[in-house]
Amino acid sequence: MLPYKRSDRVGHLLRQEVSDIIMNRVKDPRLGFLTVTEVEVTPDLKLARVFISVLKEEEEGLTMKILDSARGFVRAELGKRLRMRVTPDVEFKADTSAQYGDKIERLLKGLREGPS
C-alpha cells in the first residue's frame, strides 16, 4: 500500500478552505449555486486545480469568469488561513464528471432497451 501523499492531504484541506472562501468571502451577486467537488494539487504544492460544479449549466461560463477574476483574492485568503511556506496558485476548472456520468447512463439505458 502506498503512503498517503502530502499533496492529497493539502488538496483535502484546500477543498474545505476554498469552499468556505467562495461561499462566505467572495461577494459577487452574480455567483450562483456551486460546489467545489475536488482539488488536485501538484506534487511540488505550487499549483492547485479547483474543480467546480455549477447547478445550472447555462451559468457555468459566467461562474468560471467570476472565479477567474477572484483568483488573486482566493489565493490571498488561503495565504492568511494556511501555514504553508508557499501558497499554491489557484486554477479553477469546470467539473464535467456529472454530465459525463449522465451521458454514460443514457447510453446504458439505450442498450438495455434494445434496438427500436
Tab-separated table of N, CA and C in Angstrom, residues 12-85:
chain	number	residue	atom	x	y	z
A	12	HIS	N	-7.255	18.048	0.222
A	12	HIS	CA	-8.462	17.958	1.053
A	12	HIS	C	-8.656	19.233	1.880
A	13	LEU	N	-7.560	19.727	2.439
A	13	LEU	CA	-7.638	20.956	3.226
A	13	LEU	C	-8.034	22.142	2.338
A	14	LEU	N	-7.432	22.236	1.165
A	14	LEU	CA	-7.750	23.330	0.251
A	14	LEU	C	-9.205	23.278	-0.201
A	15	ARG	N	-9.734	22.094	-0.385
A	15	ARG	CA	-11.140	21.962	-0.790
A	15	ARG	C	-12.057	22.605	0.244
A	16	GLN	N	-11.803	22.325	1.499
A	16	GLN	CA	-12.617	22.903	2.570
A	16	GLN	C	-12.450	24.416	2.631
A	17	GLU	N	-11.213	24.882	2.566
A	17	GLU	CA	-10.947	26.313	2.705
A	17	GLU	C	-11.465	27.104	1.501
A	18	VAL	N	-11.236	26.604	0.286
A	18	VAL	CA	-11.705	27.312	-0.905
A	18	VAL	C	-13.227	27.361	-0.912
A	19	SER	N	-13.884	26.283	-0.516
A	19	SER	CA	-15.345	26.284	-0.415
A	19	SER	C	-15.821	27.382	0.523
A	20	ASP	N	-15.201	27.467	1.675
A	20	ASP	CA	-15.584	28.478	2.655
A	20	ASP	C	-15.325	29.887	2.128
A	21	ILE	N	-14.196	30.088	1.480
A	21	ILE	CA	-13.866	31.411	0.943
A	21	ILE	C	-14.879	31.819	-0.122
A	22	ILE	N	-15.202	30.917	-1.035
A	22	ILE	CA	-16.140	31.253	-2.109
A	22	ILE	C	-17.523	31.546	-1.547
A	23	MET	N	-17.973	30.746	-0.610
A	23	MET	CA	-19.321	30.915	-0.076
A	23	MET	C	-19.457	32.136	0.829
A	24	ASN	N	-18.423	32.428	1.604
A	24	ASN	CA	-18.559	33.464	2.629
A	24	ASN	C	-17.797	34.755	2.357
A	25	ARG	N	-16.777	34.728	1.511
A	25	ARG	CA	-15.945	35.911	1.346
A	25	ARG	C	-16.041	36.544	-0.040
A	26	VAL	N	-16.286	35.762	-1.089
A	26	VAL	CA	-16.409	36.317	-2.439
A	26	VAL	C	-17.795	36.950	-2.537
A	27	LYS	N	-17.817	38.248	-2.676
A	27	LYS	CA	-19.085	38.993	-2.669
A	27	LYS	C	-19.446	39.405	-4.097
A	28	ASP	N	-19.979	38.485	-4.863
A	28	ASP	CA	-20.450	38.791	-6.216
A	28	ASP	C	-21.871	38.258	-6.329
A	29	PRO	N	-22.848	39.151	-6.510
A	29	PRO	CA	-24.243	38.696	-6.556
A	29	PRO	C	-24.560	37.816	-7.765
A	30	ARG	N	-23.728	37.853	-8.793
A	30	ARG	CA	-23.969	37.021	-9.986
A	30	ARG	C	-23.573	35.576	-9.759
A	31	LEU	N	-22.826	35.320	-8.700
A	31	LEU	CA	-22.339	33.973	-8.421
A	31	LEU	C	-23.495	33.109	-7.954
A	32	GLY	N	-23.812	32.062	-8.737
A	32	GLY	CA	-24.924	31.175	-8.408
A	32	GLY	C	-24.498	30.063	-7.476
A	33	PHE	N	-25.333	29.038	-7.430
A	33	PHE	CA	-25.055	27.898	-6.562
A	33	PHE	C	-23.979	27.032	-7.201
A	34	LEU	N	-22.901	26.791	-6.468
A	34	LEU	CA	-21.807	25.969	-6.985
A	34	LEU	C	-21.254	25.101	-5.876
A	35	THR	N	-20.516	24.088	-6.294
A	35	THR	CA	-19.908	23.153	-5.361
A	35	THR	C	-18.458	22.940	-5.754
A	36	VAL	N	-17.575	22.966	-4.787
A	36	VAL	CA	-16.181	22.598	-5.021
A	36	VAL	C	-16.123	21.084	-4.885
A	37	THR	N	-15.956	20.403	-6.023
A	37	THR	CA	-16.021	18.947	-5.999
A	37	THR	C	-14.687	18.294	-5.670
A	38	GLU	N	-13.599	18.914	-6.116
A	38	GLU	CA	-12.290	18.296	-5.902
A	38	GLU	C	-11.208	19.350	-6.055
A	39	VAL	N	-10.076	19.116	-5.399
A	39	VAL	CA	-8.897	19.954	-5.580
A	39	VAL	C	-7.719	19.029	-5.818
A	40	GLU	N	-7.062	19.217	-6.952
A	40	GLU	CA	-5.852	18.458	-7.264
A	40	GLU	C	-4.661	19.384	-7.061
A	41	VAL	N	-3.687	18.923	-6.294
A	41	VAL	CA	-2.502	19.711	-6.012
A	41	VAL	C	-1.308	19.005	-6.642
A	42	THR	N	-0.461	19.777	-7.325
A	42	THR	CA	0.735	19.192	-7.924
A	42	THR	C	1.667	18.710	-6.812
A	43	PRO	N	2.526	17.732	-7.112
A	43	PRO	CA	3.417	17.196	-6.064
A	43	PRO	C	4.324	18.253	-5.417
A	44	ASP	N	4.670	19.320	-6.156
A	44	ASP	CA	5.504	20.367	-5.568
A	44	ASP	C	4.695	21.401	-4.787
A	45	LEU	N	3.378	21.231	-4.714
A	45	LEU	CA	2.450	22.072	-3.951
A	45	LEU	C	2.404	23.520	-4.437
A	46	LYS	N	2.734	23.754	-5.702
A	46	LYS	CA	2.735	25.120	-6.220
A	46	LYS	C	1.487	25.470	-7.014
A	47	LEU	N	0.711	24.466	-7.410
A	47	LEU	CA	-0.498	24.714	-8.190
A	47	LEU	C	-1.633	23.844	-7.660
A	48	ALA	N	-2.782	24.476	-7.482
A	48	ALA	CA	-3.978	23.751	-7.045
A	48	ALA	C	-5.056	23.948	-8.103
A	49	ARG	N	-5.522	22.844	-8.693
A	49	ARG	CA	-6.629	22.891	-9.645
A	49	ARG	C	-7.911	22.619	-8.874
A	50	VAL	N	-8.789	23.616	-8.867
A	50	VAL	CA	-10.033	23.528	-8.113
A	50	VAL	C	-11.150	23.236	-9.108
A	51	PHE	N	-11.818	22.095	-8.937
A	51	PHE	CA	-12.898	21.702	-9.835
A	51	PHE	C	-14.230	22.146	-9.249
A	52	ILE	N	-14.989	22.858	-10.087
A	52	ILE	CA	-16.243	23.471	-9.671
A	52	ILE	C	-17.393	22.849	-10.450
A	53	SER	N	-18.457	22.496	-9.739
A	53	SER	CA	-19.682	22.023	-10.362
A	53	SER	C	-20.744	23.088	-10.136
A	54	VAL	N	-21.412	23.508	-11.231
A	54	VAL	CA	-22.421	24.560	-11.161
A	54	VAL	C	-23.790	23.925	-11.343
A	55	LEU	N	-24.765	24.367	-10.543
A	55	LEU	CA	-26.105	23.782	-10.586
A	55	LEU	C	-26.743	23.961	-11.961
A	56	LYS	N	-26.743	25.175	-12.481
A	56	LYS	CA	-27.334	25.446	-13.793
A	56	LYS	C	-26.227	25.502	-14.830
A	57	GLU	N	-26.284	24.614	-15.816
A	57	GLU	CA	-25.235	24.542	-16.830
A	57	GLU	C	-25.078	25.843	-17.597
A	58	GLU	N	-26.184	26.586	-17.812
A	58	GLU	CA	-26.103	27.821	-18.580
A	58	GLU	C	-25.344	28.920	-17.831
A	59	GLU	N	-25.172	28.779	-16.515
A	59	GLU	CA	-24.439	29.759	-15.725
A	59	GLU	C	-22.967	29.400	-15.569
A	60	GLU	N	-22.549	28.277	-16.123
A	60	GLU	CA	-21.188	27.799	-15.917
A	60	GLU	C	-20.136	28.777	-16.441
A	61	GLY	N	-20.345	29.319	-17.635
A	61	GLY	CA	-19.367	30.240	-18.215
A	61	GLY	C	-19.183	31.491	-17.374
A	62	LEU	N	-20.288	32.085	-16.952
A	62	LEU	CA	-20.226	33.286	-16.124
A	62	LEU	C	-19.577	32.988	-14.781
A	63	THR	N	-19.919	31.869	-14.190
A	63	THR	CA	-19.347	31.491	-12.896
A	63	THR	C	-17.834	31.320	-13.004
A	64	MET	N	-17.366	30.679	-14.076
A	64	MET	CA	-15.929	30.477	-14.241
A	64	MET	C	-15.215	31.810	-14.441
A	65	LYS	N	-15.837	32.754	-15.158
A	65	LYS	CA	-15.229	34.081	-15.336
A	65	LYS	C	-15.118	34.811	-14.000
A	66	ILE	N	-16.170	34.741	-13.200
A	66	ILE	CA	-16.165	35.396	-11.883
A	66	ILE	C	-15.061	34.800	-11.007
A	67	LEU	N	-14.974	33.476	-10.994
A	67	LEU	CA	-13.964	32.826	-10.154
A	67	LEU	C	-12.554	33.112	-10.655
A	68	ASP	N	-12.367	33.160	-11.971
A	68	ASP	CA	-11.044	33.502	-12.507
A	68	ASP	C	-10.632	34.911	-12.102
A	69	SER	N	-11.600	35.834	-12.076
A	69	SER	CA	-11.264	37.200	-11.672
A	69	SER	C	-10.999	37.289	-10.167
A	70	ALA	N	-11.487	36.324	-9.397
A	70	ALA	CA	-11.284	36.322	-7.943
A	70	ALA	C	-10.104	35.445	-7.520
A	71	ARG	N	-9.326	34.949	-8.475
A	71	ARG	CA	-8.209	34.050	-8.155
A	71	ARG	C	-7.232	34.660	-7.157
A	72	GLY	N	-6.846	35.916	-7.394
A	72	GLY	CA	-5.889	36.573	-6.507
A	72	GLY	C	-6.427	36.713	-5.096
A	73	PHE	N	-7.694	37.068	-4.996
A	73	PHE	CA	-8.328	37.205	-3.685
A	73	PHE	C	-8.365	35.860	-2.957
A	74	VAL	N	-8.750	34.807	-3.672
A	74	VAL	CA	-8.829	33.472	-3.063
A	74	VAL	C	-7.447	33.029	-2.591
A	75	ARG	N	-6.423	33.281	-3.404
A	75	ARG	CA	-5.060	32.897	-3.023
A	75	ARG	C	-4.599	33.683	-1.796
A	76	ALA	N	-4.910	34.974	-1.762
A	76	ALA	CA	-4.525	35.790	-0.602
A	76	ALA	C	-5.212	35.291	0.669
A	77	GLU	N	-6.494	34.944	0.562
A	77	GLU	CA	-7.212	34.407	1.719
A	77	GLU	C	-6.611	33.080	2.168
A	78	LEU	N	-6.235	32.235	1.201
A	78	LEU	CA	-5.598	30.964	1.562
A	78	LEU	C	-4.283	31.214	2.282
A	79	GLY	N	-3.541	32.208	1.823
A	79	GLY	CA	-2.279	32.547	2.472
A	79	GLY	C	-2.465	32.947	3.920
A	80	LYS	N	-3.575	33.619	4.233
A	80	LYS	CA	-3.858	34.013	5.611
A	80	LYS	C	-4.275	32.824	6.469
A	81	ARG	N	-4.944	31.841	5.852
A	81	ARG	CA	-5.504	30.722	6.610
A	81	ARG	C	-4.553	29.541	6.768
A	82	LEU	N	-3.671	29.336	5.804
A	82	LEU	CA	-2.814	28.153	5.801
A	82	LEU	C	-1.437	28.479	6.348
A	83	ARG	N	-0.845	27.496	6.964
A	83	ARG	CA	0.520	27.659	7.457
A	83	ARG	C	1.439	26.858	6.555
A	84	MET	N	1.626	27.393	5.356
A	84	MET	CA	2.486	26.739	4.369
A	84	MET	C	3.569	27.726	3.943
A	85	ARG	N	4.707	27.198	3.554
A	85	ARG	CA	5.799	28.051	3.105
A	85	ARG	C	5.395	28.818	1.852
